[in-house]
Coordinates of C-alpha atoms (C1' of nucleotides) in Angstrom, one line a residue:
Chain A
M1 CA 33.5 22.5 0.2
L2 CA 31.9 19.3 1.6
Q3 CA 34.6 16.8 0.8
Y4 CA 32.9 13.4 0.3
A5 CA 35.1 10.6 -0.1
S6 CA 33.5 10.0 -3.9
P7 CA 31.1 7.3 -2.8
A8 CA 30.9 4.2 -4.9
P9 CA 27.7 2.9 -5.0
S10 CA 27.8 1.8 -1.6
L11 CA 25.2 -0.2 0.0
C12 CA 23.8 0.9 3.5
K13 CA 26.9 0.9 5.6
D14 CA 26.4 3.1 8.3
G15 CA 29.3 4.7 10.2
V16 CA 31.0 5.8 6.9
D17 CA 32.7 9.2 7.5
S18 CA 29.5 10.8 9.0
E19 CA 31.5 13.0 11.2
L20 CA 31.2 15.8 8.5
A21 CA 27.5 16.6 8.4
A22 CA 26.9 15.3 5.2
N23 CA 23.9 16.2 3.2
P24 CA 21.6 13.2 3.8
L25 CA 20.5 13.5 0.2
V26 CA 23.9 13.1 -1.2
T27 CA 24.0 10.1 1.0
K28 CA 20.8 8.6 -0.6
L29 CA 21.3 9.3 -4.0
G30 CA 24.8 8.0 -3.6
R31 CA 23.3 4.6 -3.2
F32 CA 22.0 4.7 -6.6
V33 CA 24.6 6.5 -9.0
S34 CA 28.0 7.6 -8.1
L35 CA 28.1 11.1 -7.8
G36 CA 31.0 13.5 -8.4
S37 CA 32.2 16.6 -6.4
T38 CA 30.3 18.7 -8.9
E39 CA 27.0 17.1 -8.3
I40 CA 27.6 16.8 -4.6
A41 CA 28.0 20.5 -4.3
A42 CA 25.1 21.3 -6.7
I43 CA 22.9 19.2 -4.3
D44 CA 24.2 21.1 -1.2
R45 CA 23.4 24.4 -3.2
I46 CA 19.8 23.4 -3.8
C47 CA 19.4 22.7 -0.1
G48 CA 20.1 26.0 1.1
D49 CA 16.7 27.2 2.2
Q50 CA 16.1 25.3 5.3
K51 CA 13.7 25.7 8.1
A52 CA 13.3 24.1 11.5
I53 CA 10.0 22.5 12.1
A54 CA 8.4 21.6 15.5
P55 CA 6.9 18.3 16.1
D56 CA 3.4 17.7 14.8
Q57 CA 3.2 20.5 12.3
V58 CA 1.4 20.1 8.9
I59 CA 4.3 20.3 6.4
I60 CA 2.4 20.0 3.6
A61 CA -1.6 19.9 3.6
E62 CA -3.8 17.7 1.4
G63 CA -5.0 19.5 -1.5
S64 CA -2.4 22.2 -1.4
C65 CA 0.0 23.0 -4.2
P66 CA 3.2 24.4 -3.1
D67 CA 5.8 25.3 -5.8
H68 CA 8.4 23.7 -3.9
L69 CA 9.4 20.2 -2.7
S70 CA 10.4 19.5 0.9
L71 CA 13.5 17.7 1.8
I72 CA 14.0 16.1 5.1
V73 CA 17.1 17.0 6.3
D74 CA 17.0 16.0 9.8
G75 CA 14.1 14.5 11.8
F76 CA 11.0 12.4 10.8
A77 CA 7.9 13.1 9.1
Y78 CA 5.2 10.9 8.0
R79 CA 2.5 11.0 5.2
Y80 CA -1.2 10.3 6.2
K81 CA -4.7 10.6 5.0
F82 CA -8.2 10.8 6.9
L83 CA -11.3 9.1 6.0
P84 CA -14.5 10.7 6.4
G85 CA -15.3 8.5 9.6
G86 CA -12.2 9.9 11.3
R87 CA -9.9 6.9 10.5
R88 CA -6.4 7.7 9.7
Q89 CA -4.0 5.6 7.5
I90 CA -0.4 6.7 7.7
L91 CA 1.0 6.0 4.1
G92 CA 4.6 6.4 5.1
Y93 CA 7.4 7.9 6.8
L94 CA 10.0 10.1 5.7
V95 CA 13.7 10.0 7.2
P96 CA 16.4 12.3 6.5
G97 CA 17.2 12.3 2.8
D98 CA 13.6 11.8 2.0
L99 CA 12.0 13.9 -0.5
C100 CA 8.3 14.5 0.2
D101 CA 6.6 13.4 -2.9
V102 CA 7.9 13.6 -6.6
R103 CA 4.5 13.8 -7.9
F104 CA 4.5 17.6 -6.7
S105 CA 6.4 18.2 -9.8
V106 CA 3.7 17.0 -12.2
F107 CA 0.4 16.9 -10.5
D108 CA -1.6 19.9 -9.2
R109 CA -2.1 18.9 -5.6
L110 CA -1.1 16.6 -3.4
D111 CA -3.8 13.9 -2.2
H112 CA -2.5 13.6 1.3
N113 CA -0.9 15.3 4.2
I114 CA 2.8 15.3 5.3
A115 CA 3.6 16.3 8.9
S116 CA 6.3 16.3 11.0
L117 CA 6.8 13.8 14.0
S118 CA 10.0 15.2 15.7
D119 CA 11.9 18.4 15.7
S120 CA 13.1 18.5 12.2
Q121 CA 15.0 20.2 9.6
V122 CA 13.3 20.7 6.2
A123 CA 14.9 22.2 3.1
N124 CA 12.7 23.6 0.5
I125 CA 13.3 23.0 -3.0
P126 CA 11.7 25.1 -5.7
V127 CA 10.3 22.8 -8.4
K128 CA 12.1 24.9 -10.9
T129 CA 15.4 24.6 -9.3
L130 CA 15.1 21.0 -9.2
L131 CA 14.5 20.6 -12.9
D132 CA 17.4 22.9 -13.4
L133 CA 19.4 20.5 -11.3
F134 CA 18.1 17.6 -13.4
A135 CA 18.8 19.2 -16.8
A136 CA 22.4 20.2 -15.5
H137 CA 22.8 16.7 -13.9
P138 CA 21.2 13.6 -15.6
A139 CA 22.7 11.5 -12.9
I140 CA 21.0 13.1 -10.2
E141 CA 17.6 13.0 -12.1
R142 CA 18.2 9.6 -12.5
A143 CA 18.7 8.7 -8.9
M144 CA 15.9 10.8 -8.0
W145 CA 13.8 8.6 -9.9
L146 CA 15.3 5.6 -8.7
A147 CA 14.7 6.9 -5.2
A148 CA 11.1 7.3 -6.1
L149 CA 10.7 3.9 -7.5
V150 CA 12.0 2.6 -4.0
D151 CA 9.3 4.6 -2.6
R152 CA 6.9 2.8 -4.6
T153 CA 8.3 -0.6 -3.8
I154 CA 8.1 0.4 0.0
L155 CA 4.5 1.2 -0.5
Q156 CA 3.8 -2.2 -2.0
E157 CA 5.5 -4.0 0.6
W158 CA 3.4 -2.1 3.1
L159 CA 0.3 -3.3 1.2
L160 CA 1.5 -6.8 1.5
N161 CA 2.4 -6.3 5.2
I162 CA -1.1 -4.9 6.0
G163 CA -3.1 -7.3 3.8
Q164 CA -1.5 -10.6 4.6
R165 CA 0.3 -10.6 8.2
D166 CA -1.2 -10.7 11.5
A167 CA -0.5 -8.0 14.0
Y168 CA 2.7 -9.7 15.5
Q169 CA 4.3 -10.1 12.1
K170 CA 2.8 -6.7 11.1
L171 CA 4.7 -4.8 13.7
S172 CA 7.9 -6.9 13.5
H173 CA 8.1 -6.2 9.8
F174 CA 7.5 -2.4 10.2
F175 CA 10.4 -2.3 12.7
C176 CA 12.7 -4.1 10.6
E177 CA 12.1 -1.8 7.7
M178 CA 12.5 1.4 9.9
S179 CA 15.5 -0.1 11.3
V180 CA 17.1 -0.7 7.9
R181 CA 16.1 2.8 6.5
L182 CA 17.3 4.7 9.5
K183 CA 20.6 3.0 9.7
A184 CA 21.0 3.6 5.9
S185 CA 20.3 7.3 6.4
G186 CA 22.8 7.2 9.5
C187 CA 20.6 7.8 12.0
S188 CA 21.0 4.9 14.1
D189 CA 22.9 4.9 17.6
S190 CA 26.0 2.8 18.1
D191 CA 24.2 0.3 19.9
G192 CA 22.1 0.0 16.8
S193 CA 18.9 1.4 18.4
I194 CA 17.0 4.0 16.5
E195 CA 14.9 6.9 17.6
L196 CA 11.3 6.2 16.6
P197 CA 9.3 9.0 17.9
L198 CA 5.7 7.4 17.3
D199 CA 3.2 7.0 19.7
Q200 CA 1.1 3.7 19.7
T201 CA -1.5 5.6 18.2
A202 CA 0.7 6.1 15.1
L203 CA 1.8 2.7 15.2
A204 CA -2.1 1.5 15.2
D205 CA -2.7 3.7 11.9
T206 CA 0.4 2.6 10.5
T207 CA -0.7 -1.0 10.7
G208 CA -4.3 -1.1 10.2
L209 CA -4.8 -2.1 14.0
T210 CA -6.2 -0.7 17.1
L211 CA -4.3 1.2 19.8
V212 CA -5.3 -1.4 22.3
H213 CA -4.2 -4.3 20.1
I214 CA -0.9 -2.5 19.3
N215 CA -0.4 -1.9 23.0
R216 CA -0.7 -5.8 23.5
T217 CA 1.2 -6.8 20.6
L218 CA 4.1 -4.7 21.7
Q219 CA 4.0 -6.2 25.2
R220 CA 4.1 -9.6 24.0
M221 CA 7.1 -8.6 21.6
R222 CA 9.1 -7.3 24.6
C223 CA 8.1 -10.5 26.6
E224 CA 9.6 -12.7 23.7
G225 CA 12.9 -10.5 24.1
L226 CA 12.4 -9.4 20.7
I227 CA 12.3 -5.7 21.2
A228 CA 12.8 -2.9 23.6
L229 CA 10.8 0.2 23.1
R230 CA 10.5 3.1 25.6
R231 CA 10.8 6.6 25.3
R232 CA 10.5 6.9 21.5
R233 CA 13.7 4.7 21.3
L234 CA 13.7 1.2 19.7
T235 CA 16.1 -1.6 20.4
I236 CA 15.8 -4.6 18.5
S237 CA 17.1 -7.2 20.6
D238 CA 17.1 -10.1 18.5
P239 CA 17.3 -8.9 15.0
D240 CA 17.3 -12.3 13.2
R241 CA 14.4 -13.7 15.0
L242 CA 12.5 -10.6 14.6
A243 CA 13.2 -10.7 10.6
A244 CA 12.3 -14.4 10.6
I245 CA 8.9 -13.9 12.4
A246 CA 8.2 -10.8 10.1
G247 CA 9.4 -12.6 6.8
F248 CA 11.3 -9.8 6.3
N249 CA 14.1 -9.4 3.6
D250 CA 15.8 -6.1 3.0
D251 CA 16.0 -6.4 -0.8
Y252 CA 13.3 -3.9 -1.6
L253 CA 15.2 -1.5 0.1
A254 CA 18.3 -1.6 -1.8
P255 CA 17.6 -2.6 -5.3
Q256 CA 20.3 -3.5 -7.7
V257 CA 20.4 -1.1 -10.6
P258 CA 22.4 -2.2 -13.6
P259 CA 24.4 0.6 -14.9
V260 CA 24.1 -0.4 -18.1
R261 CA 20.7 0.9 -18.7
A262 CA 21.5 4.2 -17.4
S263 CA 19.7 6.4 -19.8
C264 CA 16.7 7.9 -17.9
Chain B
M1 CA -17.0 4.9 -25.5
L2 CA -14.8 2.2 -27.6
Q3 CA -15.7 -1.3 -27.6
Y4 CA -13.8 -4.2 -28.7
A5 CA -16.2 -6.4 -30.7
S6 CA -14.2 -9.7 -30.7
P7 CA -11.8 -11.2 -28.3
A8 CA -8.7 -10.8 -30.3
P9 CA -8.9 -7.2 -32.0
S10 CA -6.4 -6.7 -34.6
L11 CA -4.6 -3.5 -33.4
C12 CA -1.7 -1.8 -34.8
K13 CA -1.2 -4.1 -37.4
D14 CA -0.9 -2.0 -40.9
G15 CA -1.5 1.7 -41.2
V16 CA -5.1 1.0 -41.9
D17 CA -6.9 1.9 -38.7
S18 CA -10.5 1.0 -38.6
E19 CA -12.1 3.9 -36.6
L20 CA -12.8 1.5 -33.7
A21 CA -9.6 -0.2 -33.4
A22 CA -7.9 2.6 -31.2
N23 CA -4.8 1.6 -29.1
P24 CA -5.6 1.5 -25.8
L25 CA -2.4 3.1 -24.8
V26 CA -3.3 6.1 -27.0
T27 CA -6.6 6.3 -25.1
K28 CA -4.7 6.3 -21.9
L29 CA -1.9 8.6 -22.5
G30 CA -4.3 11.1 -24.3
R31 CA -6.1 11.5 -20.9
F32 CA -2.8 13.3 -19.8
V33 CA -1.6 14.9 -22.6
S34 CA -2.9 15.8 -25.8
L35 CA -1.4 13.8 -28.7
G36 CA -0.9 14.7 -32.3
S37 CA -1.3 12.1 -35.1
T38 CA 2.6 11.8 -35.3
E39 CA 2.8 10.9 -31.5
I40 CA -0.4 8.3 -32.1
A41 CA 1.2 6.8 -35.0
A42 CA 4.5 6.3 -33.1
I43 CA 2.7 4.8 -30.2
D44 CA 1.1 2.6 -32.7
R45 CA 4.2 1.5 -34.1
I46 CA 5.9 0.4 -30.8
C47 CA 3.0 -1.7 -30.2
G48 CA 3.9 -3.9 -33.3
D49 CA 5.0 -7.2 -31.4
Q50 CA 2.0 -8.4 -29.9
K51 CA 1.2 -12.0 -28.6
A52 CA -1.9 -13.6 -27.3
I53 CA -2.0 -15.0 -23.9
A54 CA -4.2 -17.5 -22.4
P55 CA -5.7 -16.8 -18.9
D56 CA -3.4 -17.8 -15.9
Q57 CA -0.3 -17.5 -17.8
V58 CA 2.5 -15.8 -15.9
I59 CA 3.8 -12.9 -18.2
I60 CA 6.5 -11.9 -16.1
A61 CA 7.9 -13.9 -13.1
E62 CA 9.4 -12.7 -10.1
G63 CA 13.2 -12.2 -10.2
S64 CA 13.3 -12.1 -14.0
C65 CA 14.6 -9.5 -15.9
P66 CA 13.0 -9.0 -19.4
D67 CA 14.4 -6.5 -21.9
H68 CA 11.0 -5.3 -22.8
L69 CA 8.0 -3.8 -21.1
S70 CA 4.7 -5.5 -21.4
L71 CA 1.8 -3.7 -22.6
I72 CA -2.0 -5.0 -22.0
V73 CA -3.6 -4.4 -25.3
D74 CA -6.5 -6.1 -24.4
G75 CA -7.7 -8.4 -21.5
F76 CA -7.0 -8.6 -18.0
A77 CA -3.9 -9.2 -15.9
Y78 CA -2.8 -8.8 -12.2
R79 CA 0.6 -8.2 -10.3
Y80 CA 0.9 -10.3 -7.1
K81 CA 3.5 -11.7 -4.9
F82 CA 3.4 -15.0 -2.5
L83 CA 4.5 -15.0 1.1
P84 CA 6.5 -17.9 2.5
G85 CA 3.5 -19.2 4.2
G86 CA 1.8 -19.8 0.8
R87 CA -0.3 -16.6 1.2
R88 CA -0.9 -14.4 -1.7
Q89 CA -1.3 -10.8 -2.0
I90 CA -2.6 -9.2 -5.3
L91 CA -1.0 -5.8 -5.8
G92 CA -3.1 -4.4 -8.7
Y93 CA -4.9 -5.2 -11.7
L94 CA -3.8 -4.0 -15.4
V95 CA -6.2 -3.1 -17.8
P96 CA -6.0 -2.4 -21.6
G97 CA -3.5 0.3 -21.8
D98 CA -1.5 -0.3 -18.6
L99 CA 1.8 -0.9 -19.1
C100 CA 3.3 -3.7 -16.8
D101 CA 5.7 -1.8 -14.6
V102 CA 7.9 1.2 -15.5
R103 CA 10.3 -0.1 -13.0
F104 CA 11.7 -2.4 -15.3
S105 CA 13.4 0.2 -17.1
V106 CA 15.8 1.0 -14.3
F107 CA 15.6 -2.0 -12.0
D108 CA 17.4 -5.1 -12.5
R109 CA 14.8 -7.6 -11.8
L110 CA 11.1 -7.3 -10.7
D111 CA 10.2 -8.3 -7.3
H112 CA 6.6 -9.5 -8.1
N113 CA 4.9 -11.6 -10.5
I114 CA 2.5 -10.6 -13.3
A115 CA -0.2 -13.0 -14.8
S116 CA -3.0 -12.9 -16.9
L117 CA -6.4 -13.6 -15.8
S118 CA -8.3 -13.7 -19.0
D119 CA -7.5 -14.2 -22.9
S120 CA -5.2 -11.5 -23.4
Q121 CA -3.5 -9.6 -25.9
V122 CA 0.0 -8.2 -25.0
A123 CA 2.5 -5.8 -26.8
N124 CA 6.1 -6.3 -25.9
I125 CA 8.0 -3.1 -26.1
P126 CA 11.7 -3.2 -26.0
V127 CA 13.1 -1.0 -23.2
K128 CA 15.3 0.7 -25.9
T129 CA 12.3 1.2 -28.3
L130 CA 10.5 2.9 -25.5
L131 CA 13.6 5.1 -24.7
D132 CA 13.9 6.1 -28.3
L133 CA 10.1 6.9 -28.2
F134 CA 10.7 9.0 -25.2
A135 CA 13.6 11.0 -26.7
A136 CA 11.7 11.9 -29.9
H137 CA 8.6 12.5 -28.2
P138 CA 8.9 14.2 -24.8
A139 CA 4.9 14.4 -24.5
I140 CA 4.8 10.7 -24.6
E141 CA 7.4 10.3 -21.6
R142 CA 5.7 12.9 -19.8
A143 CA 2.4 11.0 -20.1
M144 CA 3.8 7.6 -19.2
W145 CA 5.4 9.1 -15.9
L146 CA 2.0 10.6 -15.2
A147 CA 0.5 7.2 -15.9
A148 CA 3.1 5.7 -13.4
L149 CA 2.3 8.3 -10.6
V150 CA -1.3 7.6 -11.1
D151 CA -0.5 3.8 -10.6
R152 CA 1.4 4.8 -7.4
T153 CA -1.7 6.7 -6.2
I154 CA -3.8 3.5 -6.9
L155 CA -1.5 1.7 -4.9
Q156 CA -1.9 4.1 -2.0
E157 CA -5.5 4.2 -2.1
W158 CA -5.3 0.5 -1.8
L159 CA -3.5 0.7 1.5
L160 CA -5.9 3.0 2.7
N161 CA -8.7 0.5 1.7
I162 CA -7.2 -2.5 3.1
G163 CA -5.7 -0.9 6.4
Q164 CA -8.9 0.9 7.3
R165 CA -12.2 -0.3 6.0
D166 CA -14.3 -3.4 6.8
A167 CA -15.1 -6.1 4.3
Y168 CA -18.1 -4.6 3.0
Q169 CA -16.4 -1.3 2.3
K170 CA -13.3 -2.8 1.0
L171 CA -14.9 -4.9 -1.6
S172 CA -17.3 -1.6 -2.6
H173 CA -14.5 0.5 -3.0
F174 CA -12.8 -2.2 -5.0
F175 CA -15.6 -2.6 -7.1
C176 CA -16.0 1.3 -7.6
E177 CA -12.3 1.8 -8.9
M178 CA -12.3 -1.3 -11.1
S179 CA -15.7 0.0 -12.7
V180 CA -14.2 3.5 -13.3
R181 CA -10.9 2.2 -14.6
L182 CA -12.5 -0.1 -17.0
K183 CA -15.2 2.2 -18.3
A184 CA -12.1 4.8 -18.9
S185 CA -10.4 2.1 -20.9
G186 CA -13.3 1.5 -22.8
C187 CA -14.2 -2.1 -21.7
S188 CA -17.5 -1.5 -20.2
D189 CA -20.9 -2.8 -21.8
S190 CA -23.6 -0.6 -22.9
D191 CA -25.5 -1.3 -19.8
G192 CA -22.4 -0.2 -17.7
S193 CA -21.7 -3.7 -16.7
I194 CA -18.1 -4.7 -16.8
E195 CA -16.3 -8.1 -17.3
L196 CA -14.3 -8.8 -14.1
P197 CA -12.6 -12.3 -14.5
L198 CA -11.9 -12.8 -11.1
D199 CA -12.7 -15.7 -8.8
Q200 CA -13.5 -15.2 -5.1
T201 CA -10.1 -16.4 -4.2
A202 CA -8.8 -13.4 -6.3
L203 CA -11.0 -11.0 -4.4
A204 CA -10.0 -12.4 -1.3
D205 CA -6.3 -12.2 -2.1
T206 CA -6.9 -8.6 -3.4
T207 CA -8.7 -7.4 -0.3
G208 CA -6.7 -9.4 2.4
L209 CA -9.8 -11.2 3.4
T210 CA -10.8 -14.8 3.6
L211 CA -12.5 -16.6 0.6
V212 CA -15.4 -17.6 2.7
H213 CA -15.8 -14.1 4.3
I214 CA -15.9 -12.8 0.5
N215 CA -18.6 -15.0 -0.5
R216 CA -20.7 -14.0 2.4
T217 CA -19.9 -10.2 2.0
L218 CA -21.0 -10.7 -1.8
Q219 CA -24.1 -12.2 -0.8
R220 CA -24.8 -9.3 1.5
M221 CA -24.2 -6.8 -1.2
R222 CA -26.4 -8.7 -3.8
C223 CA -29.0 -8.8 -1.0
E224 CA -28.8 -5.1 -0.4
G225 CA -29.4 -4.6 -4.2
L226 CA -25.8 -3.1 -4.8
I227 CA -24.4 -5.4 -7.3
A228 CA -24.9 -8.4 -9.4
L229 CA -21.9 -10.6 -10.1
R230 CA -22.2 -13.6 -12.0
R231 CA -20.3 -15.5 -14.7
R232 CA -17.4 -13.1 -14.2
R233 CA -19.6 -10.2 -14.8
L234 CA -20.0 -7.1 -12.5
T235 CA -23.2 -4.7 -12.8
I236 CA -23.2 -2.1 -10.1
S237 CA -26.9 -1.7 -9.6
D238 CA -26.7 1.3 -7.4
P239 CA -23.6 3.0 -8.0
D240 CA -24.3 6.3 -5.8
R241 CA -25.0 4.0 -2.8
L242 CA -22.1 1.9 -3.6
A243 CA -19.7 4.6 -3.7
A244 CA -21.1 6.1 -0.4
I245 CA -20.7 3.0 1.5
A246 CA -17.2 2.7 0.0
G247 CA -16.4 6.4 0.6
F248 CA -15.1 6.3 -3.0
N249 CA -14.0 9.3 -4.9
D250 CA -12.7 8.9 -8.3
D251 CA -10.4 11.9 -8.1
Y252 CA -7.2 9.7 -7.8
L253 CA -8.1 8.1 -11.0
A254 CA -8.2 11.2 -13.0
P255 CA -5.6 13.7 -11.4
Q256 CA -5.5 17.2 -12.5
V257 CA -2.3 18.1 -14.4
P258 CA -1.3 21.5 -14.7
P259 CA -0.2 22.1 -18.2
V260 CA 2.1 25.0 -17.1
R261 CA 4.6 22.8 -15.4
A262 CA 5.0 20.4 -18.6
S263 CA 8.7 20.1 -18.3
C264 CA 9.4 16.4 -17.4
Chain C
dC1 C1' -22.1 -37.5 -18.6
dG2 C1' -18.6 -37.1 -15.3
dT3 C1' -14.9 -34.8 -13.0
dA4 C1' -12.8 -30.6 -11.6
dA5 C1' -13.3 -26.0 -10.2
dT6 C1' -15.8 -22.8 -7.9
dT7 C1' -19.3 -21.2 -5.1
dT8 C1' -22.4 -21.9 -1.0
dT9 C1' -23.4 -23.4 3.7
dG10 C1' -22.6 -24.5 8.7
dA11 C1' -20.4 -24.8 13.0
dT12 C1' -16.7 -23.3 15.8
dC13 C1' -13.0 -20.7 17.1
dT14 C1' -9.8 -16.6 17.4
dT15 C1' -7.9 -12.6 16.7
dC16 C1' -9.0 -8.0 16.8
dT17 C1' -12.3 -4.5 18.2
dT18 C1' -14.9 -1.6 21.3
dC19 C1' -15.7 0.7 25.3
dA20 C1' -14.3 2.2 29.8
dA21 C1' -11.4 3.0 33.4
dT22 C1' -6.8 3.2 35.8
dC23 C1' -2.0 4.3 35.6
dC24 C1' 2.0 6.5 34.2
dT25 C1' 5.2 10.1 32.9
dC26 C1' 6.4 14.4 32.6
dG27 C1' 6.1 19.1 32.0
dT28 C1' 4.1 23.3 34.3
dG29 C1' 2.9 26.6 37.5
dG30 C1' 2.1 27.7 42.2
Chain D
dC1 C1' 9.6 21.4 45.6
dC2 C1' 5.3 19.4 45.3
dA3 C1' 0.5 19.5 43.3
dC4 C1' -1.7 19.4 39.2
dG5 C1' -3.2 18.3 34.8
dA6 C1' -2.7 16.2 30.0
dG7 C1' -1.1 13.2 27.0
dG8 C1' 0.0 8.3 26.4
dA9 C1' 0.3 3.8 28.2
dT10 C1' -1.8 -0.1 30.2
dT11 C1' -5.6 -3.4 31.6
dG12 C1' -10.0 -5.3 31.8
dA13 C1' -14.4 -7.3 30.0
dA14 C1' -17.3 -8.2 26.5
dG15 C1' -18.5 -8.3 21.7
dA16 C1' -18.0 -8.8 16.9
dA17 C1' -15.7 -9.3 12.6
dG18 C1' -13.4 -12.1 10.4
dA19 C1' -10.8 -16.9 10.2
dT20 C1' -10.8 -21.7 10.1
dC21 C1' -12.2 -26.4 8.9
dA22 C1' -15.0 -29.3 6.7
dA23 C1' -18.5 -30.6 3.7
dA24 C1' -22.3 -29.8 0.3
dA25 C1' -24.1 -27.8 -3.6
dT26 C1' -23.4 -25.5 -8.2
dT27 C1' -21.2 -24.6 -12.2
dA28 C1' -18.0 -24.9 -15.7
dC29 C1' -16.4 -27.8 -19.3
dG30 C1' -14.1 -31.3 -21.9

DNA sequence: CGTAATTTTGATCTTCTTCAATCCTCGTGG
DNA sequence: CCACGAGGATTGAAGAAGATCAAAATTACG
C-alpha cells in the first residue's frame, strides 16, 4: 500500500516525498540497502503494534527483559544510566527510525534505561517477529546490523567528544550530530531548524558537563551567532563555522557500504 | 587459569596441541556458547595465518580496508583516533582473544587506527574464511556477535566513566576493567598482577586526562595502598576498595545470555 | 656510558564545578 | 483574567579539579 519510489541507497537527502507518512524504519534501512516493495511491506507489517507515549516515560527499564524491541516511529527518546552517586550519563538519543537496542535479541536484560523525551509513537516488535523477518528478508537483517554498527560508531564518536574536547566544542559537536541525524530521518523544518526537546540538564548529562556551565556555554554560542535555541527548537545559524569549531565530519553517520560483501 | 610461558607461544600450528596452548579465541567464545571439539578445531584452523608484531606498530590504519580481520592471539593492542588538534583518544584495548573490529566485514573502511602496544602475535583471518566459518557453525557466529555486543557495552561503560567520574575514579575503574578482562583471557600472573604495557601518556589519552594529572593521581593511588604499578606491571593491592572507589561492577563484562533465544 | 624516553616535580593558570539565589515562562485553578 | 506555583533558565561569587608550561630526575636501553 505504501508506495515508495524504490529508494536506491540514497544519502540523507531530506524532503524526499515525505508527503506520504513513510515508515521511518524504511527510510533508515533504505540508506543501507535497497529495499523492494515486498520488503517495505514486510517492514510496515511488523510495525503494526504501536503505542503513544507521553514525555518522560520510561520505555524500557534497566534490568528488564521484554520480549520485544521498541522502534521509535515518531518523537524522541534517549538511553541513560544512573550512577550510585546520583549522576546520570546520557548514552544516546533515539530519533524516528531508531530501534531501541539490538542487544535485546541476545542478552537477557538491558543494562541501561530508555525513556521518552517528547510525545512519541513507539512500535513494539516481538523478537520472534523480527527474527522471522530476518529469515525471510536477509537484506533487512543486513541493513539492521549495519544500523547497529552505525550506532556503535556514534557511541565511539561520543567518547571522543567527551574525552577530548572542551565545553564549547562538545556542545557544538553534539548539535551538529543531532542536526544531521534528524534531517536524515526527515524531522527538520523547512528552515533547517530541528526540534530538540532537551532541557539544559539533559545537555549537561549528555556532555558530562554541569548545568551551569552548559548555560554559560550556550550563551556564548548564541552571542557568537552560531545557534539559536529556544522553546526546544534549535536553529544552527552558521553551520559551517559550527562544524569547524566542533571538528565535525558527518562521515561516521553515513558510512559507505561496499555492496560486494553483502553476505551477512 | 591458562598461562603463556614464552613471549611467542606456538599456537594453532599442527594438530598437536599441548594442553596449555589453548587458542584464546576459543576461550573467549567458550564463555558465550559451549563449543564442541569440531568447532574448536575449526576455530584453530582459521587462526593459521599468524604474524609476530613488534610494539608500537600500526596493525590497521584509519581509512584502510583490509580483506581480513585481525585477531590478537597474544599481546596487547589498542584502538585510537587522532583529532586535528593533535589530541588522541584511545577507544579501547584489545587483549588476547579479541578481534580487531567486526565492522570490517561490512563497512568499507575503518574510522580509527589499531596498533600494538607490546610484542604481539596476530592472526589474520580473511573475511571470506570467517563467513564460511559462520555458515558452517552458527554457534560460532552467535558467539562472535555476542562478543561484539560486549565490546559495545564496554564502550558504553567508558563513556560513563569519562563523562561522570573524577580522575581518581576514572583510573580506578579502568584498572578494574583491565584486570578482569586480562584475567578472563588468562593473562594474569599467579599473584593476580597483570601486565599493562601502557605509559602514562596512554593512560591520559584513555581517560581524557592530562599526563601530569595522571601521574599525580597514580601517586595518590599508590599512597593509599590501592595499587602498585611499575615496569608496566599492575598489581591491585586492595581490589575491593578499588572497586568501591570506582563504582565498578563486572556484570557488563560477562553478560548473561539466555540459551533459549539462540537463533542469531 | 650516553642518550632518549618516561616519570616526577613545581608553579601558575583556567576551565569547570559548586552553592545559592533570582528570574522567567507557562500552565493551572480561583 | 489574574495570581500562584513549579520547573527551567540565568546570574553571581568562590572554590577545586584539572590543565599548562617548563624543568629536573629516573629509567630504559643500545
